[in-house]
XYZ file of C-alpha atoms in Angstrom:
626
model
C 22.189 -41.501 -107.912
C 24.932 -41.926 -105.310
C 28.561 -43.360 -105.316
C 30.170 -46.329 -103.264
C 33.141 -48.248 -102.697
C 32.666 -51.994 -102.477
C 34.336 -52.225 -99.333
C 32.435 -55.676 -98.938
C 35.272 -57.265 -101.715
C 37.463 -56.899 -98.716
C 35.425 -58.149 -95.667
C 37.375 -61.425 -95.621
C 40.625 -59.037 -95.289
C 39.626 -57.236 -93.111
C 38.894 -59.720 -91.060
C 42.461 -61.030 -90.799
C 44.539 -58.890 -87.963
C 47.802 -61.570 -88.171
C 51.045 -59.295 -88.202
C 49.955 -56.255 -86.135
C 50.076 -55.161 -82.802
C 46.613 -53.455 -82.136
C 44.250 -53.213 -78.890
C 41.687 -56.298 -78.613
C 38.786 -53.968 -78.090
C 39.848 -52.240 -81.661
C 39.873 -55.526 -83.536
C 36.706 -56.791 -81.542
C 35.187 -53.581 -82.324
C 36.024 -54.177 -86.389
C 35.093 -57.744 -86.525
C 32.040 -57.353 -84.971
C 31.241 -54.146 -87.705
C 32.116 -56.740 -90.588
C 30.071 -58.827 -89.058
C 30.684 -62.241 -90.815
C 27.977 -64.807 -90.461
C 28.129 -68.232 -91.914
C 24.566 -69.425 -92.324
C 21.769 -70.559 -94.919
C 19.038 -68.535 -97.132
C 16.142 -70.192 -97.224
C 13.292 -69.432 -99.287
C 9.758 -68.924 -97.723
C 6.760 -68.782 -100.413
C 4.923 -65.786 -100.639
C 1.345 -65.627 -102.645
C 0.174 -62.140 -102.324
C -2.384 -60.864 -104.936
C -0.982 -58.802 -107.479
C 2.321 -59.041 -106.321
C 4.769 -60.477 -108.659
C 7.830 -61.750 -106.117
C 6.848 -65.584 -104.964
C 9.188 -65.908 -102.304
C 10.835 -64.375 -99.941
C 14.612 -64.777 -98.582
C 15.718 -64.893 -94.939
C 19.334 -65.574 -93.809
C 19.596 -67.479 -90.809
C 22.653 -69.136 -88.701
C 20.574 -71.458 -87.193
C 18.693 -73.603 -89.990
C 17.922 -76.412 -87.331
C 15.001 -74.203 -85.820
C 13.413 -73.503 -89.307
C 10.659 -76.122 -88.129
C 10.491 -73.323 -85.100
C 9.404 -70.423 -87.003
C 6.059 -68.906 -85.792
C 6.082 -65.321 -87.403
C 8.492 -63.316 -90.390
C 9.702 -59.831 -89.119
C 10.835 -57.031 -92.161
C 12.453 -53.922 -91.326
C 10.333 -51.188 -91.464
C 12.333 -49.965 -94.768
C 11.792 -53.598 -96.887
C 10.251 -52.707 -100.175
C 7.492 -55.487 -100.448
C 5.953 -53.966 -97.363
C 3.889 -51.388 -99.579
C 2.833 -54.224 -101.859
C 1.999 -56.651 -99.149
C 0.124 -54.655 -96.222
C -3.538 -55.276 -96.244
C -6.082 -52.182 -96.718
C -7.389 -52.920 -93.325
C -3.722 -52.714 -92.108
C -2.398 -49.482 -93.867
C -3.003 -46.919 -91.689
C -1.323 -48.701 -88.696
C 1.546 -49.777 -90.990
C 2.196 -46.109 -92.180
C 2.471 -45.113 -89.035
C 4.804 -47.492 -88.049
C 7.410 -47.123 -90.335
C 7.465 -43.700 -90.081
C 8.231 -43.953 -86.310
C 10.506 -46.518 -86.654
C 12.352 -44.242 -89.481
C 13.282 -42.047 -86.752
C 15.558 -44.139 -84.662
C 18.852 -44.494 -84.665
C 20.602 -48.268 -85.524
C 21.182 -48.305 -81.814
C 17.592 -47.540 -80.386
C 16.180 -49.962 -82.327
C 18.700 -52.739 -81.255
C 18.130 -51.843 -77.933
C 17.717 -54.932 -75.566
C 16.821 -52.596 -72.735
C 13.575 -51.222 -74.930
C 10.156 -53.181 -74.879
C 9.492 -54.690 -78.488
C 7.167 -52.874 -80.702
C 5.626 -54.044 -83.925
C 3.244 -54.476 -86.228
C 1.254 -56.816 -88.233
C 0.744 -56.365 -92.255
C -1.836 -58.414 -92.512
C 0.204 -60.731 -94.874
C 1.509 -64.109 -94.938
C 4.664 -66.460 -96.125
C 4.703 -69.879 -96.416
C 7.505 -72.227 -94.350
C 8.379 -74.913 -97.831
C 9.634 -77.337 -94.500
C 6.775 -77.580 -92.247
C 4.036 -76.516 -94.806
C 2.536 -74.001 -92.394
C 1.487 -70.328 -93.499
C 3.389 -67.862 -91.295
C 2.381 -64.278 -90.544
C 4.572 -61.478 -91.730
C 5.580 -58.739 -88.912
C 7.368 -55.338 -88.918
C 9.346 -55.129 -86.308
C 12.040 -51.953 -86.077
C 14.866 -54.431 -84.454
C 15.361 -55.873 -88.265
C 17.584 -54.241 -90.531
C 17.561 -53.366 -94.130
C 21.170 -53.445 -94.622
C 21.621 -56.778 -93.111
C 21.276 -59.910 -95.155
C 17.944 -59.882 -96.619
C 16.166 -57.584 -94.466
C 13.972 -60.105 -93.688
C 14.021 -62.404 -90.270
C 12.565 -65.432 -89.187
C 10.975 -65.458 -85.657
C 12.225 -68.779 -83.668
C 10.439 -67.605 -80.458
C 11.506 -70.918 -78.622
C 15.332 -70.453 -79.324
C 15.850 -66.453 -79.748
C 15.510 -64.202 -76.868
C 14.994 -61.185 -78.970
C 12.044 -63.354 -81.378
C 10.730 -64.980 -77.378
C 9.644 -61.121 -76.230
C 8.384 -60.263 -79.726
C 6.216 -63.336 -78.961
C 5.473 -62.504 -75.575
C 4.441 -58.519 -76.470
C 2.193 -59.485 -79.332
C 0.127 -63.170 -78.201
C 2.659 -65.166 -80.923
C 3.060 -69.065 -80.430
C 6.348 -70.402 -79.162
C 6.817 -74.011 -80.798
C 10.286 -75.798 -79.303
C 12.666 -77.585 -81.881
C 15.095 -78.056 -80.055
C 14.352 -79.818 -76.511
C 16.432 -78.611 -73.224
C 17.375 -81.534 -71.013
C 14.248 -83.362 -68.961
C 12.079 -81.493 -71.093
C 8.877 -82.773 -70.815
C 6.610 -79.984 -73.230
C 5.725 -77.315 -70.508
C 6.218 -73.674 -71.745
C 9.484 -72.101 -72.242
C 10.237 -69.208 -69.632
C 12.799 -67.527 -71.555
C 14.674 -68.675 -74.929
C 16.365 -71.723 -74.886
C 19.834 -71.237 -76.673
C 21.636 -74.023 -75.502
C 22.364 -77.323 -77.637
C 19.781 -80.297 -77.750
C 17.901 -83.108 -79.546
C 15.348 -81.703 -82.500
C 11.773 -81.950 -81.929
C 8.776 -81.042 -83.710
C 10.838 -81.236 -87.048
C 9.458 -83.551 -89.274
C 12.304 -86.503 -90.134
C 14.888 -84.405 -88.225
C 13.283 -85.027 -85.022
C 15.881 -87.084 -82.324
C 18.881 -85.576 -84.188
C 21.344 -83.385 -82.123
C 20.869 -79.900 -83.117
C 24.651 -79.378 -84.708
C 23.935 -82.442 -87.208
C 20.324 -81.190 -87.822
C 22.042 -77.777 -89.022
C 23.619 -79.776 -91.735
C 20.804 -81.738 -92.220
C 18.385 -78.923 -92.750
C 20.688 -77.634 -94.831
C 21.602 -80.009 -97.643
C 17.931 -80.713 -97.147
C 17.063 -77.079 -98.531
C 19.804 -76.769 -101.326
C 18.799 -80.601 -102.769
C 14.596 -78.896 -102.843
C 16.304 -75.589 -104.415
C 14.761 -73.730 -101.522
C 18.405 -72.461 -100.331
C 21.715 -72.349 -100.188
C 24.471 -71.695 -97.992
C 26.219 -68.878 -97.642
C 27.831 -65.778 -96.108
C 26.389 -62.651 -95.113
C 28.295 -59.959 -93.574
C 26.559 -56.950 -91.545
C 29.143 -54.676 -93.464
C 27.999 -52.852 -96.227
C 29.659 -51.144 -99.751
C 30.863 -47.593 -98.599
C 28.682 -44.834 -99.178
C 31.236 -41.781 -100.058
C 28.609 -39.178 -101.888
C 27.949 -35.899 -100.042
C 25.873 -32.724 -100.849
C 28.102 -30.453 -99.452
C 31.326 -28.786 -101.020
C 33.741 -29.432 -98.494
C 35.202 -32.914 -100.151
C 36.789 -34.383 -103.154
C 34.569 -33.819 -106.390
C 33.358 -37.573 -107.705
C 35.129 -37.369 -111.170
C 32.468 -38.221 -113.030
C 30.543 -36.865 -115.988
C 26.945 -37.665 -116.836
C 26.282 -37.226 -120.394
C 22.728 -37.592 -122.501
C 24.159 -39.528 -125.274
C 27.323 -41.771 -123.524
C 26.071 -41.980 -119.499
C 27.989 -42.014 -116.644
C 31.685 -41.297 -118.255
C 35.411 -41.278 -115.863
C 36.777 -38.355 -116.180
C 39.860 -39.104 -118.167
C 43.194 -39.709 -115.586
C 45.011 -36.671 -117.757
C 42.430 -34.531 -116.725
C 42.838 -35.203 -112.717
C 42.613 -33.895 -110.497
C 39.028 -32.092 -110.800
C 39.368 -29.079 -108.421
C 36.715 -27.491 -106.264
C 35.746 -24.109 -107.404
C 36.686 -20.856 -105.120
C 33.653 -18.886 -106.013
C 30.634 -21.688 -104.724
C 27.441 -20.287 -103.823
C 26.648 -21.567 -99.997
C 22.733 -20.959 -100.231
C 20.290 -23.254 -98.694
C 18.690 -25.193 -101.972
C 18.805 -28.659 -101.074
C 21.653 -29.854 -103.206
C 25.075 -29.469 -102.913
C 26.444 -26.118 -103.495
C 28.697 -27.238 -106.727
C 24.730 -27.774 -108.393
C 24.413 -24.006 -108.777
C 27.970 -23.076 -109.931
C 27.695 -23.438 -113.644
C 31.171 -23.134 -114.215
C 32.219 -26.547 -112.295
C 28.642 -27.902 -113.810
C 28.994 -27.323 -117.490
C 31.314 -29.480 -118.872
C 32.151 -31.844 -122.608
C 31.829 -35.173 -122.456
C 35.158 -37.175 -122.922
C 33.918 -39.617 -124.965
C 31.734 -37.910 -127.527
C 32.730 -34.126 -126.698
C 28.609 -33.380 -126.034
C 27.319 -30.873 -123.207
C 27.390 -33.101 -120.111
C 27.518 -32.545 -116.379
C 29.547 -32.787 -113.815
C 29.020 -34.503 -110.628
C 27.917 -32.107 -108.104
C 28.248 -34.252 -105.210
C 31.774 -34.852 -103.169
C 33.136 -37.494 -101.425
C 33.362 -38.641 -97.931
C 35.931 -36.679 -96.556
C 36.920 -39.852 -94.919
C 38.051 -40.306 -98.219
C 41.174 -38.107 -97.483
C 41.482 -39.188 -93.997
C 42.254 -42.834 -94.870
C 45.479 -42.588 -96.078
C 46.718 -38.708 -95.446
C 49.982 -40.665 -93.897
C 50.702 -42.151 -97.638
C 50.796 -38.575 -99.570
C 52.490 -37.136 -96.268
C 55.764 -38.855 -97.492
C 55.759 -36.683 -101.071
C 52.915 -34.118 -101.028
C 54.282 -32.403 -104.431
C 55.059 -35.751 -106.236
C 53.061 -35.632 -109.533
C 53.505 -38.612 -111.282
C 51.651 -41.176 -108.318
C 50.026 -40.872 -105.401
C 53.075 -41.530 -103.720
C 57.027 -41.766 -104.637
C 57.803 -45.399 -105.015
C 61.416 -44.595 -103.368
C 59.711 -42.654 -100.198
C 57.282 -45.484 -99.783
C 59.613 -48.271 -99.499
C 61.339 -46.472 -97.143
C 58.778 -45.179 -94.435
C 55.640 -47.303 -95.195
C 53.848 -49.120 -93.730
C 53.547 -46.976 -90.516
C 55.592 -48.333 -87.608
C 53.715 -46.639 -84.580
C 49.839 -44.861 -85.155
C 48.289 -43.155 -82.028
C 44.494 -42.128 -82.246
C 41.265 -42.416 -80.124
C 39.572 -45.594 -80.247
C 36.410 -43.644 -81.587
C 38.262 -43.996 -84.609
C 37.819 -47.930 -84.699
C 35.139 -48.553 -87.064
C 35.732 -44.999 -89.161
C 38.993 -43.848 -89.792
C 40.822 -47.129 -88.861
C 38.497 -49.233 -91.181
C 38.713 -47.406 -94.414
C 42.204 -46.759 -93.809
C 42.761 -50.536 -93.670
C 40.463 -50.901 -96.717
C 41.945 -47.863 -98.413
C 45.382 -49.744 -98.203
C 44.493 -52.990 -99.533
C 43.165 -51.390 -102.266
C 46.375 -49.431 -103.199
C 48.282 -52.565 -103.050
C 46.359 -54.427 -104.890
C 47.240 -51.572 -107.672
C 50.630 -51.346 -106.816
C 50.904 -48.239 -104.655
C 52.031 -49.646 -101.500
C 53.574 -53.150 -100.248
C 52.233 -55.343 -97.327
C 48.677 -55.901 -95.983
C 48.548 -53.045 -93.497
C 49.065 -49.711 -93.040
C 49.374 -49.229 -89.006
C 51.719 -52.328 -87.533
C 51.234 -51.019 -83.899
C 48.413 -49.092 -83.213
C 47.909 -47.171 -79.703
C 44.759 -45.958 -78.303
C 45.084 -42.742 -75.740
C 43.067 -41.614 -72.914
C 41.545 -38.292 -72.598
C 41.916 -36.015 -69.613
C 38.741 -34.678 -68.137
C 37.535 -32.002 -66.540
C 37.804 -31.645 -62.738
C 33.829 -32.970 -62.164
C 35.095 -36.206 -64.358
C 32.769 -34.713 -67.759
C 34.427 -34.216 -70.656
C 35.838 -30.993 -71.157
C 33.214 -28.411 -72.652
C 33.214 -24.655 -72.825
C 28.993 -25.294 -71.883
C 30.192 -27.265 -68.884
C 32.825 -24.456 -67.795
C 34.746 -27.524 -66.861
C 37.496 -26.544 -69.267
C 41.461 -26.394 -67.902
C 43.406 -23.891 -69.775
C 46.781 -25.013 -69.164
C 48.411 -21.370 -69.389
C 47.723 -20.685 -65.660
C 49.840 -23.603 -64.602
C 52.856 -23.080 -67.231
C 52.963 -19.603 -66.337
C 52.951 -20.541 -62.847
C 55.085 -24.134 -63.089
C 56.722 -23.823 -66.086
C 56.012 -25.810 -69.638
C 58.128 -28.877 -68.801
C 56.201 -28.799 -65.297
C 52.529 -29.413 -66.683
C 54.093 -31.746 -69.721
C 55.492 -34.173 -66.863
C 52.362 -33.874 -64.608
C 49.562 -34.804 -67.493
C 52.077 -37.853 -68.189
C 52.619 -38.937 -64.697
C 48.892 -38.589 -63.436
C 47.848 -42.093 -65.043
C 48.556 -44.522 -67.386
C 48.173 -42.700 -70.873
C 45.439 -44.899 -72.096
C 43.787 -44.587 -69.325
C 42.938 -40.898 -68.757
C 40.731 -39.647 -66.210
C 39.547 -35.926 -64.280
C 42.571 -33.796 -63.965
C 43.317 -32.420 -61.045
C 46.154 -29.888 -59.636
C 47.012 -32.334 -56.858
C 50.801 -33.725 -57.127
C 51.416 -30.675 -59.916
C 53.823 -28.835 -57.190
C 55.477 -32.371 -56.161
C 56.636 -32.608 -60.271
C 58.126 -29.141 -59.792
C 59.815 -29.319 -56.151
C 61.779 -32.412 -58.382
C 62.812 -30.770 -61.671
C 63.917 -28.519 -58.970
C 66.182 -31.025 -56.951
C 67.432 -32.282 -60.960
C 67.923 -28.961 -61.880
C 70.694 -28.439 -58.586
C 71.637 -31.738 -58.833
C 72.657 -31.394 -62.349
C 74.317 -27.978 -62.045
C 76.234 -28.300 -58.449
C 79.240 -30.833 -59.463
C 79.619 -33.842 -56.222
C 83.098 -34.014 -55.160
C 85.311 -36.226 -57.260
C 87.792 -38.729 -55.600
C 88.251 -42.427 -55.536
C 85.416 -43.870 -54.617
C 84.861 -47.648 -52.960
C 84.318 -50.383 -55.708
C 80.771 -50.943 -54.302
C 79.576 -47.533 -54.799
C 80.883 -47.451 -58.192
C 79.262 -50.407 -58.572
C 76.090 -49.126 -57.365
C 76.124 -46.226 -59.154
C 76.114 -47.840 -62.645
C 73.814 -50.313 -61.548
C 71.198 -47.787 -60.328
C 71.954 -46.131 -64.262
C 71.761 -48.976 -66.270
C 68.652 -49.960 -64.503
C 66.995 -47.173 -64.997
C 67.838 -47.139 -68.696
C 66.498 -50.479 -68.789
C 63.277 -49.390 -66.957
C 62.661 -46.317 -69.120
C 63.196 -47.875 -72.586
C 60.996 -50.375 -72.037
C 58.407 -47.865 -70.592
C 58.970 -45.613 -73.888
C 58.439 -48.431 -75.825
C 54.439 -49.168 -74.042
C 53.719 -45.676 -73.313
C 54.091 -46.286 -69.958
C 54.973 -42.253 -69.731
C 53.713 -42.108 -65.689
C 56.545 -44.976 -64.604
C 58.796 -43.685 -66.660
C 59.021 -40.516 -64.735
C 58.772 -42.550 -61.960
C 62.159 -44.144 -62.173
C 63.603 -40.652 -63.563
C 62.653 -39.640 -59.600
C 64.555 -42.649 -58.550
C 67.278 -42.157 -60.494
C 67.143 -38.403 -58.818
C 66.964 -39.609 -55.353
C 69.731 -42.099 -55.755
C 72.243 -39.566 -57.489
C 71.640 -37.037 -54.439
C 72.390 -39.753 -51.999
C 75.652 -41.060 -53.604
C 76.396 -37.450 -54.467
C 75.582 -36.603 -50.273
C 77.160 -39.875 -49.387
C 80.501 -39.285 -50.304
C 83.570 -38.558 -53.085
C 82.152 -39.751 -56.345
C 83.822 -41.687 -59.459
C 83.657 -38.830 -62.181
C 83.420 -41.164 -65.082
C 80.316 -43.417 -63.207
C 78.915 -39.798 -62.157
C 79.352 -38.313 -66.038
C 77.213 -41.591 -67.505
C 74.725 -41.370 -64.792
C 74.077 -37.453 -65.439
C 74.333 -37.734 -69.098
C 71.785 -40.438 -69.007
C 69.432 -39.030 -66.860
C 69.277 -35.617 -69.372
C 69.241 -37.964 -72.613
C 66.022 -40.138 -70.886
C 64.311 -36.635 -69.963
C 64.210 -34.866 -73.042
C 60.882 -36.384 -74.868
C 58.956 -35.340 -71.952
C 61.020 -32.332 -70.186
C 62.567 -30.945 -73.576
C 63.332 -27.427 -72.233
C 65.051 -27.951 -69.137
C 67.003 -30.823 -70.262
C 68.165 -28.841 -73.196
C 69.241 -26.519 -71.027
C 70.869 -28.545 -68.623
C 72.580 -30.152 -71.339
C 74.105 -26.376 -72.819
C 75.156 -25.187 -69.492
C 77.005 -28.721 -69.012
C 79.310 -28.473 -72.066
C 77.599 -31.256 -74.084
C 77.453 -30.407 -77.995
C 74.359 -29.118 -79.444
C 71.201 -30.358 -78.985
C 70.501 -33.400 -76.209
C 67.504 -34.228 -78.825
C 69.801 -34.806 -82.040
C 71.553 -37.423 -79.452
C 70.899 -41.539 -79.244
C 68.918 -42.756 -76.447
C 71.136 -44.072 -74.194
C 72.432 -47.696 -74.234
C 72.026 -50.432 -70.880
C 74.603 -53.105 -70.686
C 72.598 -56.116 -69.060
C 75.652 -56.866 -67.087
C 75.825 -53.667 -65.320
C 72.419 -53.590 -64.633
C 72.198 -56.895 -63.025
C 72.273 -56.949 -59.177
C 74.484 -58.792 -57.329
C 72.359 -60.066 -54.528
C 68.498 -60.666 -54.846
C 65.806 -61.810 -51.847
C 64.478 -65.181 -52.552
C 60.996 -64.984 -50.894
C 60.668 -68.544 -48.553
C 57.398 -70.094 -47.765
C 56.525 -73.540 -46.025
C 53.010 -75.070 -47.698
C 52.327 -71.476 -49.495
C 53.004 -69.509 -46.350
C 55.633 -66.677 -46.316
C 58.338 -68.048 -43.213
C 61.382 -65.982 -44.224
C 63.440 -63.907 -46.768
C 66.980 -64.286 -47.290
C 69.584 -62.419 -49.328
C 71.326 -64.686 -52.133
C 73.943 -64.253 -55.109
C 71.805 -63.086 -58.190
C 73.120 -65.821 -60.050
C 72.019 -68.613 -57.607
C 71.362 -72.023 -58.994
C 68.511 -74.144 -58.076
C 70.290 -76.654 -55.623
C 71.923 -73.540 -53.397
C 68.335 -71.822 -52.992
C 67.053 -75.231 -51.887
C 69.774 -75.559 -49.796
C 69.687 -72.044 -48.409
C 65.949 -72.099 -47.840
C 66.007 -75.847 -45.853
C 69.137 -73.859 -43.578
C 66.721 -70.674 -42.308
C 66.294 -71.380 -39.101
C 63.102 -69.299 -39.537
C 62.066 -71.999 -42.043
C 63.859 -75.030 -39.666
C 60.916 -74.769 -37.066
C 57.927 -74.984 -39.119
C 59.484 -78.222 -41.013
C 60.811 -79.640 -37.949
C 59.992 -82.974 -37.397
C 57.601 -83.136 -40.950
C 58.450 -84.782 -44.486
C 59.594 -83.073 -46.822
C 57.302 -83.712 -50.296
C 59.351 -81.393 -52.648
C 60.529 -77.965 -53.090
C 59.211 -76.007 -55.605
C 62.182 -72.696 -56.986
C 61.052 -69.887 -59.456
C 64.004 -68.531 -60.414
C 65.338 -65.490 -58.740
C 62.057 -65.135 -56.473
C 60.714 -67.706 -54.449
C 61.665 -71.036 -52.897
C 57.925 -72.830 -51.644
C 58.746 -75.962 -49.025
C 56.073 -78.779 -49.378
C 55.558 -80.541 -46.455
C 53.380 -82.996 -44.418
């Protein structure tokens, strides 16, 4: 006997990713484990001696090529295949099943494999086109999806055309490509077209013979439509002690008996027995196994088997928030306050695990009044992984392994934190390398001086104040919004900017102290998440109050960050001619009129019409001409 959660009750939920910010790949990944199919079961007659069941079910998306079907496939774990298998067949069949038994989901949906199977020796009957079919077992069908059973269209399934091909099966077409005139198929045809070979659906167009195969099917009571999903209900029991006893009792007289909520939560024993016996160790401790039954106060049993210990995993972020609250998973107050989770960072070999049953796990708790809202993670981020140096992931067998204590006791902490964040986009990864790792330091150097050695102070010109704030509240600009992606490696890169341009102004000249004091105090504030220990220091040994990372990030003021002067880009017919230098807040009508004045522009329109101008705003003015 094992335990699930009817995760399927939430499919359609899960389905629906309106409201958060997550990577496509993560939702493609989860929709395509759900797996929602809207199709039609439709009931083939089955007439096996001395077996009971008269039909049997397949699921199919594509009713219009029922007329098509030229063999039945069942996945090598379908219970009728014991019943059904001829004698002559058996041995063959045992076989088969036991191979197929040994593969992995994957292997056997393989595209790249050749198709294996094998015949039972049985037959179904197609209720449409009154023909018996033979009955397969072919390892790329799956128990756990829909029926377990699937019909072989050879003429409009790739996957059902090489079955065909391997094993000598006919290929009938239902559904005729253009200028067909009945030669053989070559491959699968999958594209739309008029029905053939289908009884009074033949000359319909294959979408309105889907309906009409349909209604067809549910008016016989041979079918119905429906929904299949390739999900399935949770499995969460384990043999293993390492997990969350099920809390339940099994007793002689009352069954399978809660354990009462007063009596939660049922505790693991310290004093299990780890001794190979084929159950789980909690089977041999009877201590934990001896227990009354709540309902009639009888010797029962525990459950000896624990849950999935994704079970704790999925929502370890909701009893973060109150670990010692006793009265609810959660405190009401704490969870209207922090939940649901603004930001969640993980590996995106999390998608159809962790991230799923946390989603599910949710749901669940709201629907019993736990949490509020429909998700748990609004933004979800998915990081890279640094490799080794040969590009393989890091593995003490590989000896590919960095340990990062040679470089921060040779560079310093703050050094190797900036270098793993400036060597790529985060979610990117890639091999590491020490390359660049002595550039980072030569420039916390340069900060470091820069910082500590004050410029000269005096009345500086109006433009280079000017300048100066600029160049900060640019940078400010740049490096929230790169916080805000992730975009670590460009935020350090215009932190370096910001470096350069402070040594020139400070080399350049006296210096405004109050422009000079924002600039510096920025530049600390905007390094601490990833240089903590020098900027902290920095900030001490510069008389700012204890500690840069209690501070606000810094503020940009979008006037002070706007340039005065841009380059519009000019091109005649697409083609760059010129660049010229123009207030930022230029209008339309002045870049067309500056642009038509370049006498760089002047001699490739000379003596042509002029068609129109076309302006993007702040970048480019493109001349049409003929």
């Amino acid at each position: 006997e094992q335990w699930f959660f009817r995760i399927t009750d939430y499919a359609d939920q899960l389905l629906d990713f309106s409201g958060i910010e997550w990577p496509d790949r993560i939702v493609t990944m989860q929709r395509n484990w759900i797996g929602r199919s809207e199709g039609v079961e439709i009931a083939f007659g089955l007439d096996v001696p001395g077996v009971e069941q008269k039909e049997l079910r397949v699921f199919t998306t594509r009713p219009d090529t029922v007329f098509g079907v030229t063999f039945m496939v069942l996945a090598p774990e379908h219970p009728l295949i014991p019943l059904i298998t001829t004698p002559d067949r058996r041995a063959e069949v045992e076989t088969y099943v036991e191979q197929a038994r040994r593969q992995t989901e994957i292997e056997r949906l393989s595209t790249e494999r050749e198709k294996t199977g094998v015949f039972t020796g049985a037959c179904c009957h197609n209720l449409l086109s009154g023909e018996d079919v033979p009955i397969w077992i072919a390892d790329y069908a799956l128990l756990w999806y829909a029926t377990g059973a699937v019909m072989g269209v050879p003429a409009h399934d790739q996957r059902d055309f090489e079955f065909a091909q391997q094993f000598g099966i006919p290929v009938r077409v239902v559904i005729a490509p253009p200028d067909w005139h009945g030669e053989p198929l070559e491959q699968a045809y999958l594209d739309p077209g008029v029905m053939v070979n289908s009884a009074q659906f033949d000359g319909l167009p294959n979408d309105e013979g889907k309906e009409g195969i349909a209604d067809y099917v549910e008016s016989k009571g041979w079918g119905q439509r429906t929904v299949s999903y390739r999900i399935r209900d949770w499995l969460i029991s384990r043999q293993r002690y390492w997990g969350t006893p099920i809390p339940i009792i099994h007793c002689h007289k009352c069954g399978t008996v809660p354990v009462p909520e007063d009596q939660l939560p049922v505790l693991l024993p310290e004093d299990a027995e780890f001794k190979p016996t084929g159950e789980s160790p909690l089977a041999g401790h009877e201590g934990f196994v001896h227990a009354d039954c709540p309902r009639c106060d009888g010797p029962a049993r525990r459950e000896t088997d624990t849950m999935d210990t994704f079970m704790d995993s999925n929502w370890y972020f909701i009893r973060y928030l109150s670990p010692q609250y006793d009265a609810a998973p959660v405190d009401p107050q704490r969870a209207g306050k922090w939940l649901p989770v603004d930001q969640y960072t993980g590996g995106a070999e999390h998608a159809v695990m962790h991230l799923l049953y946390a989603r599910f796990f949710w749901k669940l708790a709201r629907d019993l009044g736990i949490v509020q809202g429909d998700e748990p993670f609004l933004r979800l981020f998915n990081q890279g992984q640094i490799l080794g140096p040969d590009g393989q992931r890091m593995s003490k067998s590989r000896g590919n392994v960095v340990a990062p204590d040679e470089y921060v006791g040779r560079y310093g902490a703050d050094t190797f934190r900036c270098y793993l964040m400036f060597i790529g986009p985060w979610d990117e990864g890639g091999p590491f390398g020490i390359e660049g790792i002595a550039g980072i330091w030569r420039w916390l150097n340069r900060l470091w001086g820069l910082v500590l050695s004050e410029p000269t102070f005096g009345h500086a010109p109006a433009e280079a104040v000017r300048h100066l704030r600029r160049l900060t509240h640019q940078t400010v600009r740049k490096a929230t919004n790169d916080m805000e992606r992730f975009h670590f490696n460009t935020l350090l890169a215009a932190l370096m900017e910001l470096t350069n341009g402070l040594i020139r102004r400070r080399d350049a000249g006296p210096v405004d102290r109050d422009a000079w004091n924002e600039a510096i105090q920025s530049l600390l504030l905007m390094l601490a998440p990833v240089a903590p220990h020098i900027s902290e220091e920095l900030w001490a040994r510069t008389g700012r109050p204890y500690s840069v990372h209690t501070q606000p990030w810094p503020a940009w003021d979008p006037d002070l960050a706007r340039e005065d002067e841009i380059t519009l880009v000019v091109q005649v017919n697409g083609k760059l001619r010129d660049r010229i230098q123009a207030p930022a807040d230029i209008d339309e009508g002045r870049a067309r009129e500056l642009a038509l004045a370049s006498p760089r522009v002047q001699k490739f329109i000379d003596q042509k019409r002029v068609q129109r101008v076309i302006y993007v705003p702040g970048k480019l003015v493109n001349v049409v001409v003929r």
